[in-house]
Amino acid sequence: MKSVRRVTQVLEVSQAGAIVPVDLVLPSEAKECFGLQAIVTGLFPEVESVIDFGELSVSFNGRESHPIHQLVPYESAQTRQVSTTRIGLLPLSTPLVSGSPVTGFYRDLGRQQEPFTPYQVRISFNLITE
Amino acid sequence: MKSHKYQLIRVNVSEPGASVRFTGETDRSFDRLAGIFVAMPEPIKEIGAALGLKVGGQEVFDDDHDVRLITCGREVAPNEKFFAFPEHIEAGGAAIEGRLVDAGNTAEGYPYEARIILHLTQDS
């Protein structure tokens, strides 16, 4: 693989059940998205690690390609402590049309108890560039 | 036969929420940066922390890159802890510029030292 760029999109989630749009344009030199990962960034002491903290849908090339619609997990610090794995990428092989938008949404699935703690979701796009 | 070196970079974080710039240089005897691993003193400090990195002036990670993509659980075998770069990143004395942003999750545990370990290789 010749050249790679990693672009992080940060989403702010401010209320339970929020639907936060994903809307960005990737660098024009990006030719293919070969991997993606979304990570919940926040501390929720009352929440155990869950596989369905949120839901993520991402389309490329003006919705022509829709390779991702899946769950976003939450891993607590305690779980992290004893984890025997490392976080990898969801593999993709999506060709990109230069300058076309990436769209979609993140939806909070209401796994927090009241009061709601705002948090971020970081989406890492791994791109093959020219 | 390939030669390997694991080069340690220490980053001192003095207070919650600190944004710490660091610089360095890869070992001149090794031409490729093959992998990276970041060790934080406790898992709670990984949550929300970010690491930006440039090597030889090229961006490897942007400033919002989540550090958990390059850390791992404590029970992962030492030889499997590293994130392996699929691309070729020139090392060989390349300048390292980075920024570690602490998440400020707790008031305790400061100052601390984050350790960034570079896996360098050289084809012989």
CSV table of C-alpha atoms in Angstrom, one decimal:
chain,number,residue,atom,x,y,z
A,1,MET,CA,0.0,0.0,0.0
A,2,LYS,CA,1.6,3.2,-1.1
A,3,SER,CA,0.1,6.1,0.7
A,4,VAL,CA,-2.4,6.3,3.5
A,5,ARG,CA,-4.3,9.1,5.2
A,6,ARG,CA,-6.4,8.7,8.3
A,7,VAL,CA,-9.1,11.3,8.8
A,8,THR,CA,-11.0,11.6,12.1
A,9,GLN,CA,-14.6,12.9,12.2
A,10,VAL,CA,-15.7,13.9,15.7
A,11,LEU,CA,-19.5,13.9,16.4
A,12,GLU,CA,-21.0,15.5,19.5
A,13,VAL,CA,-23.9,13.6,21.1
A,14,SER,CA,-25.8,15.9,23.5
A,15,GLN,CA,-29.0,14.0,24.4
A,16,ALA,CA,-30.4,10.5,24.8
A,17,GLY,CA,-31.7,9.2,21.5
A,18,ALA,CA,-30.0,11.9,19.5
A,19,ILE,CA,-29.5,11.4,15.8
A,20,VAL,CA,-26.3,13.2,14.8
A,21,PRO,CA,-25.6,13.7,11.1
A,22,VAL,CA,-22.3,12.5,9.5
A,23,ASP,CA,-21.5,15.0,6.7
A,24,LEU,CA,-18.0,15.6,5.4
A,25,VAL,CA,-15.9,15.6,2.3
A,26,LEU,CA,-12.8,13.5,2.3
A,27,PRO,CA,-9.5,14.8,0.9
A,28,SER,CA,-9.6,15.0,-2.9
A,29,GLU,CA,-6.5,12.7,-3.2
A,30,ALA,CA,-8.3,9.8,-1.5
A,31,LYS,CA,-9.0,7.0,-3.9
A,32,GLU,CA,-10.4,4.3,-1.6
A,33,CYS,CA,-11.6,3.9,1.9
A,34,PHE,CA,-10.1,0.6,3.2
A,35,GLY,CA,-11.2,0.7,6.8
A,36,LEU,CA,-13.2,2.6,9.3
A,37,GLN,CA,-13.7,2.5,13.0
A,38,ALA,CA,-16.0,4.4,15.4
A,39,ILE,CA,-15.2,4.8,19.1
A,40,VAL,CA,-17.3,6.2,21.8
A,41,THR,CA,-15.4,8.8,23.9
A,42,GLY,CA,-16.8,9.3,27.4
A,43,LEU,CA,-17.0,7.9,30.9
A,44,PHE,CA,-20.3,6.3,32.0
A,45,PRO,CA,-19.6,4.6,35.4
A,46,GLU,CA,-23.1,3.1,35.5
A,47,VAL,CA,-22.8,1.5,32.1
A,48,GLU,CA,-21.3,-1.9,31.6
A,49,SER,CA,-19.6,-2.6,28.3
A,50,VAL,CA,-22.2,-3.0,25.7
A,51,ILE,CA,-22.2,-3.8,22.0
A,52,ASP,CA,-25.1,-1.5,21.2
A,53,PHE,CA,-24.3,1.9,22.6
A,54,GLY,CA,-25.1,3.5,19.3
A,55,GLU,CA,-25.8,2.9,15.7
A,56,LEU,CA,-23.8,4.2,12.7
A,57,SER,CA,-24.7,4.5,9.1
A,58,VAL,CA,-22.2,5.8,6.6
A,59,SER,CA,-22.6,6.3,2.8
A,60,PHE,CA,-19.9,7.3,0.3
A,61,ASN,CA,-20.0,9.0,-3.1
A,62,GLY,CA,-23.3,10.8,-2.5
A,63,ARG,CA,-25.1,7.7,-1.1
A,64,GLU,CA,-24.1,5.6,-4.1
A,65,SER,CA,-22.2,3.2,-1.8
A,66,HIS,CA,-23.6,2.3,1.6
A,67,PRO,CA,-21.2,-0.2,3.2
A,68,ILE,CA,-21.7,0.6,6.8
A,69,HIS,CA,-24.8,0.4,8.9
A,70,GLN,CA,-23.9,-1.2,12.2
A,71,LEU,CA,-23.7,-1.0,16.0
A,72,VAL,CA,-21.1,1.1,17.9
A,73,PRO,CA,-20.0,-0.5,21.2
A,74,TYR,CA,-18.9,1.0,24.5
A,75,GLU,CA,-16.0,-0.5,26.4
A,76,SER,CA,-15.6,0.5,30.0
A,77,ALA,CA,-12.2,1.1,31.5
A,78,GLN,CA,-12.6,-2.0,33.6
A,79,THR,CA,-13.3,-4.1,30.6
A,80,ARG,CA,-10.4,-2.5,28.8
A,81,GLN,CA,-8.1,-3.4,31.7
A,82,VAL,CA,-8.6,-7.1,31.1
A,83,SER,CA,-9.2,-7.1,27.4
A,84,THR,CA,-7.2,-9.7,25.4
A,85,THR,CA,-7.8,-7.9,22.0
A,86,ARG,CA,-6.9,-4.7,20.4
A,87,ILE,CA,-9.3,-2.5,18.4
A,88,GLY,CA,-9.0,-3.0,14.7
A,89,LEU,CA,-10.6,-1.5,11.6
A,90,LEU,CA,-13.8,-2.6,10.0
A,91,PRO,CA,-12.4,-3.6,6.6
A,92,LEU,CA,-13.8,-1.9,3.6
A,93,SER,CA,-12.8,-1.6,-0.1
A,94,THR,CA,-14.9,1.4,-1.2
A,95,PRO,CA,-13.6,3.3,-4.2
A,96,LEU,CA,-14.1,7.0,-3.8
A,97,VAL,CA,-15.2,9.7,-6.2
A,98,SER,CA,-13.0,12.7,-5.7
A,99,GLY,CA,-14.8,15.5,-3.8
A,100,SER,CA,-18.0,13.6,-3.3
A,101,PRO,CA,-19.7,13.8,0.1
A,102,VAL,CA,-19.7,11.2,2.9
A,103,THR,CA,-23.1,11.2,4.6
A,104,GLY,CA,-24.9,9.2,7.3
A,105,PHE,CA,-25.8,9.4,10.9
A,106,TYR,CA,-25.0,8.2,14.4
A,107,ARG,CA,-27.9,7.4,16.7
A,108,ASP,CA,-27.6,7.2,20.5
A,109,LEU,CA,-29.4,4.0,21.6
A,110,GLY,CA,-30.3,5.3,25.1
A,111,ARG,CA,-28.0,3.0,27.1
A,112,GLN,CA,-27.2,5.7,29.7
A,113,GLN,CA,-29.3,6.2,32.7
A,114,GLU,CA,-30.4,9.7,33.8
A,115,PRO,CA,-28.8,12.2,33.9
A,116,PHE,CA,-27.4,12.0,30.4
A,117,THR,CA,-23.7,12.7,30.0
A,118,PRO,CA,-22.8,14.3,26.7
A,119,TYR,CA,-20.1,12.4,24.8
A,120,GLN,CA,-18.2,12.3,21.5
A,121,VAL,CA,-18.0,9.6,18.8
A,122,ARG,CA,-14.8,9.6,16.8
A,123,ILE,CA,-14.9,8.0,13.4
A,124,SER,CA,-11.6,7.2,11.8
A,125,PHE,CA,-11.6,6.9,8.0
A,126,ASN,CA,-8.5,5.1,6.6
A,127,LEU,CA,-7.9,6.1,3.1
A,128,ILE,CA,-5.6,5.1,0.3
A,129,THR,CA,-4.3,8.2,-1.5
A,130,GLU,CA,-2.5,8.9,-4.7
B,1,MET,CA,16.5,-11.1,6.8
B,2,LYS,CA,14.8,-8.2,8.5
B,3,SER,CA,16.3,-6.2,11.5
B,4,HIS,CA,14.0,-4.8,14.1
B,5,LYS,CA,14.2,-2.1,16.7
B,6,TYR,CA,11.7,-0.8,19.2
B,7,GLN,CA,12.3,2.8,20.0
B,8,LEU,CA,10.8,4.4,23.1
B,9,ILE,CA,9.5,8.0,23.2
B,10,ARG,CA,8.5,9.4,26.6
B,11,VAL,CA,5.8,12.0,26.9
B,12,ASN,CA,5.3,13.7,30.3
B,13,VAL,CA,1.7,14.8,31.0
B,14,SER,CA,1.6,17.2,33.9
B,15,GLU,CA,-2.1,18.0,34.4
B,16,PRO,CA,-5.6,16.9,33.4
B,17,GLY,CA,-6.5,18.0,29.9
B,18,ALA,CA,-2.9,18.9,29.0
B,19,SER,CA,-1.9,19.1,25.3
B,20,VAL,CA,1.7,18.0,25.1
B,21,ARG,CA,3.8,18.4,22.0
B,22,PHE,CA,6.8,16.2,21.5
B,23,THR,CA,9.5,15.8,18.9
B,24,GLY,CA,12.2,13.3,18.1
B,25,GLU,CA,14.0,11.4,15.4
B,26,THR,CA,13.7,7.9,14.3
B,27,ASP,CA,16.8,5.7,14.5
B,28,ARG,CA,19.0,6.3,11.4
B,29,SER,CA,19.8,2.6,11.0
B,30,PHE,CA,16.2,1.6,10.3
B,31,ASP,CA,14.4,2.7,7.1
B,32,ARG,CA,10.8,1.8,7.9
B,33,LEU,CA,8.3,2.6,10.6
B,34,ALA,CA,6.3,-0.6,10.7
B,35,GLY,CA,4.2,-0.2,13.8
B,36,ILE,CA,3.3,1.8,16.9
B,37,PHE,CA,2.1,1.1,20.4
B,38,VAL,CA,1.1,3.6,23.1
B,39,ALA,CA,1.1,2.7,26.8
B,40,MET,CA,-0.8,4.8,29.2
B,41,PRO,CA,-0.5,4.2,33.0
B,42,GLU,CA,-4.2,3.2,33.4
B,43,PRO,CA,-7.1,2.4,31.0
B,44,ILE,CA,-9.2,5.4,32.2
B,45,LYS,CA,-6.6,7.7,30.8
B,46,GLU,CA,-7.0,6.1,27.3
B,47,ILE,CA,-10.6,7.0,27.1
B,48,GLY,CA,-10.9,10.3,25.1
B,49,ALA,CA,-7.1,10.8,24.7
B,50,ALA,CA,-5.9,11.7,21.2
B,51,LEU,CA,-2.5,11.4,19.5
B,52,GLY,CA,-1.5,13.3,16.4
B,53,LEU,CA,1.7,12.2,14.7
B,54,LYS,CA,3.9,13.3,11.8
B,55,VAL,CA,6.9,11.4,10.6
B,56,GLY,CA,9.3,13.1,8.1
B,57,GLY,CA,6.7,15.8,7.7
B,58,GLN,CA,4.0,13.4,6.6
B,59,GLU,CA,0.9,13.1,8.6
B,60,VAL,CA,0.5,9.6,10.0
B,61,PHE,CA,-2.4,10.4,12.5
B,62,ASP,CA,-4.4,13.6,12.6
B,63,ASP,CA,-4.7,15.5,15.9
B,64,ASP,CA,-8.1,13.8,16.7
B,65,HIS,CA,-6.8,10.3,16.3
B,66,ASP,CA,-8.2,8.2,19.2
B,67,VAL,CA,-5.4,6.8,21.2
B,68,ARG,CA,-7.4,3.5,21.8
B,69,LEU,CA,-6.7,2.7,18.1
B,70,ILE,CA,-3.0,2.3,19.0
B,71,THR,CA,-3.3,1.0,22.6
B,72,CYS,CA,-4.7,-2.3,23.7
B,73,GLY,CA,-5.9,-4.3,26.7
B,74,ARG,CA,-3.3,-5.3,29.3
B,75,GLU,CA,-3.8,-9.0,28.6
B,76,VAL,CA,-2.7,-8.7,24.9
B,77,ALA,CA,0.5,-10.5,24.2
B,78,PRO,CA,3.5,-8.2,23.9
B,79,ASN,CA,4.1,-9.2,20.3
B,80,GLU,CA,0.5,-8.4,19.4
B,81,LYS,CA,0.2,-5.0,21.0
B,82,PHE,CA,1.4,-3.0,18.0
B,83,PHE,CA,-0.7,-1.3,15.4
B,84,ALA,CA,0.9,-2.4,12.1
B,85,PHE,CA,1.1,0.3,9.4
B,86,PRO,CA,-0.1,-1.1,6.0
B,87,GLU,CA,1.7,1.6,4.2
B,88,HIS,CA,5.4,2.3,3.8
B,89,ILE,CA,6.5,5.1,6.2
B,90,GLU,CA,10.1,6.2,5.7
B,91,ALA,CA,12.1,6.3,8.9
B,92,GLY,CA,15.9,6.5,8.7
B,93,GLY,CA,16.4,9.5,10.9
B,94,ALA,CA,13.1,11.1,10.0
B,95,ALA,CA,11.8,13.9,12.2
B,96,ILE,CA,9.0,13.0,14.6
B,97,GLU,CA,6.5,15.6,15.6
B,98,GLY,CA,3.5,14.7,17.7
B,99,ARG,CA,0.8,16.0,20.1
B,100,LEU,CA,-0.8,14.0,22.9
B,101,VAL,CA,-4.0,15.4,24.3
B,102,ASP,CA,-5.0,14.1,27.7
B,103,ALA,CA,-8.7,13.5,28.2
B,104,GLY,CA,-8.8,14.9,31.8
B,105,ASN,CA,-11.1,12.2,33.0
B,106,THR,CA,-9.9,12.3,36.5
B,107,ALA,CA,-8.0,14.6,38.8
B,108,GLU,CA,-5.8,11.8,40.1
B,109,GLY,CA,-2.7,10.2,38.7
B,110,TYR,CA,-0.8,13.3,37.5
B,111,PRO,CA,1.8,13.9,36.5
B,112,TYR,CA,2.3,10.7,34.4
B,113,GLU,CA,4.4,9.4,31.6
B,114,ALA,CA,2.9,8.1,28.4
B,115,ARG,CA,5.2,5.8,26.4
B,116,ILE,CA,5.1,5.6,22.7
B,117,ILE,CA,7.0,2.7,21.2
B,118,LEU,CA,7.9,2.7,17.5
B,119,HIS,CA,8.5,-0.5,15.7
B,120,LEU,CA,11.3,0.1,13.2
B,121,THR,CA,12.6,-2.3,10.6
B,122,GLN,CA,15.4,-2.6,8.1
B,123,ASP,CA,15.6,-5.1,5.3
B,124,SER,CA,19.1,-6.5,5.0
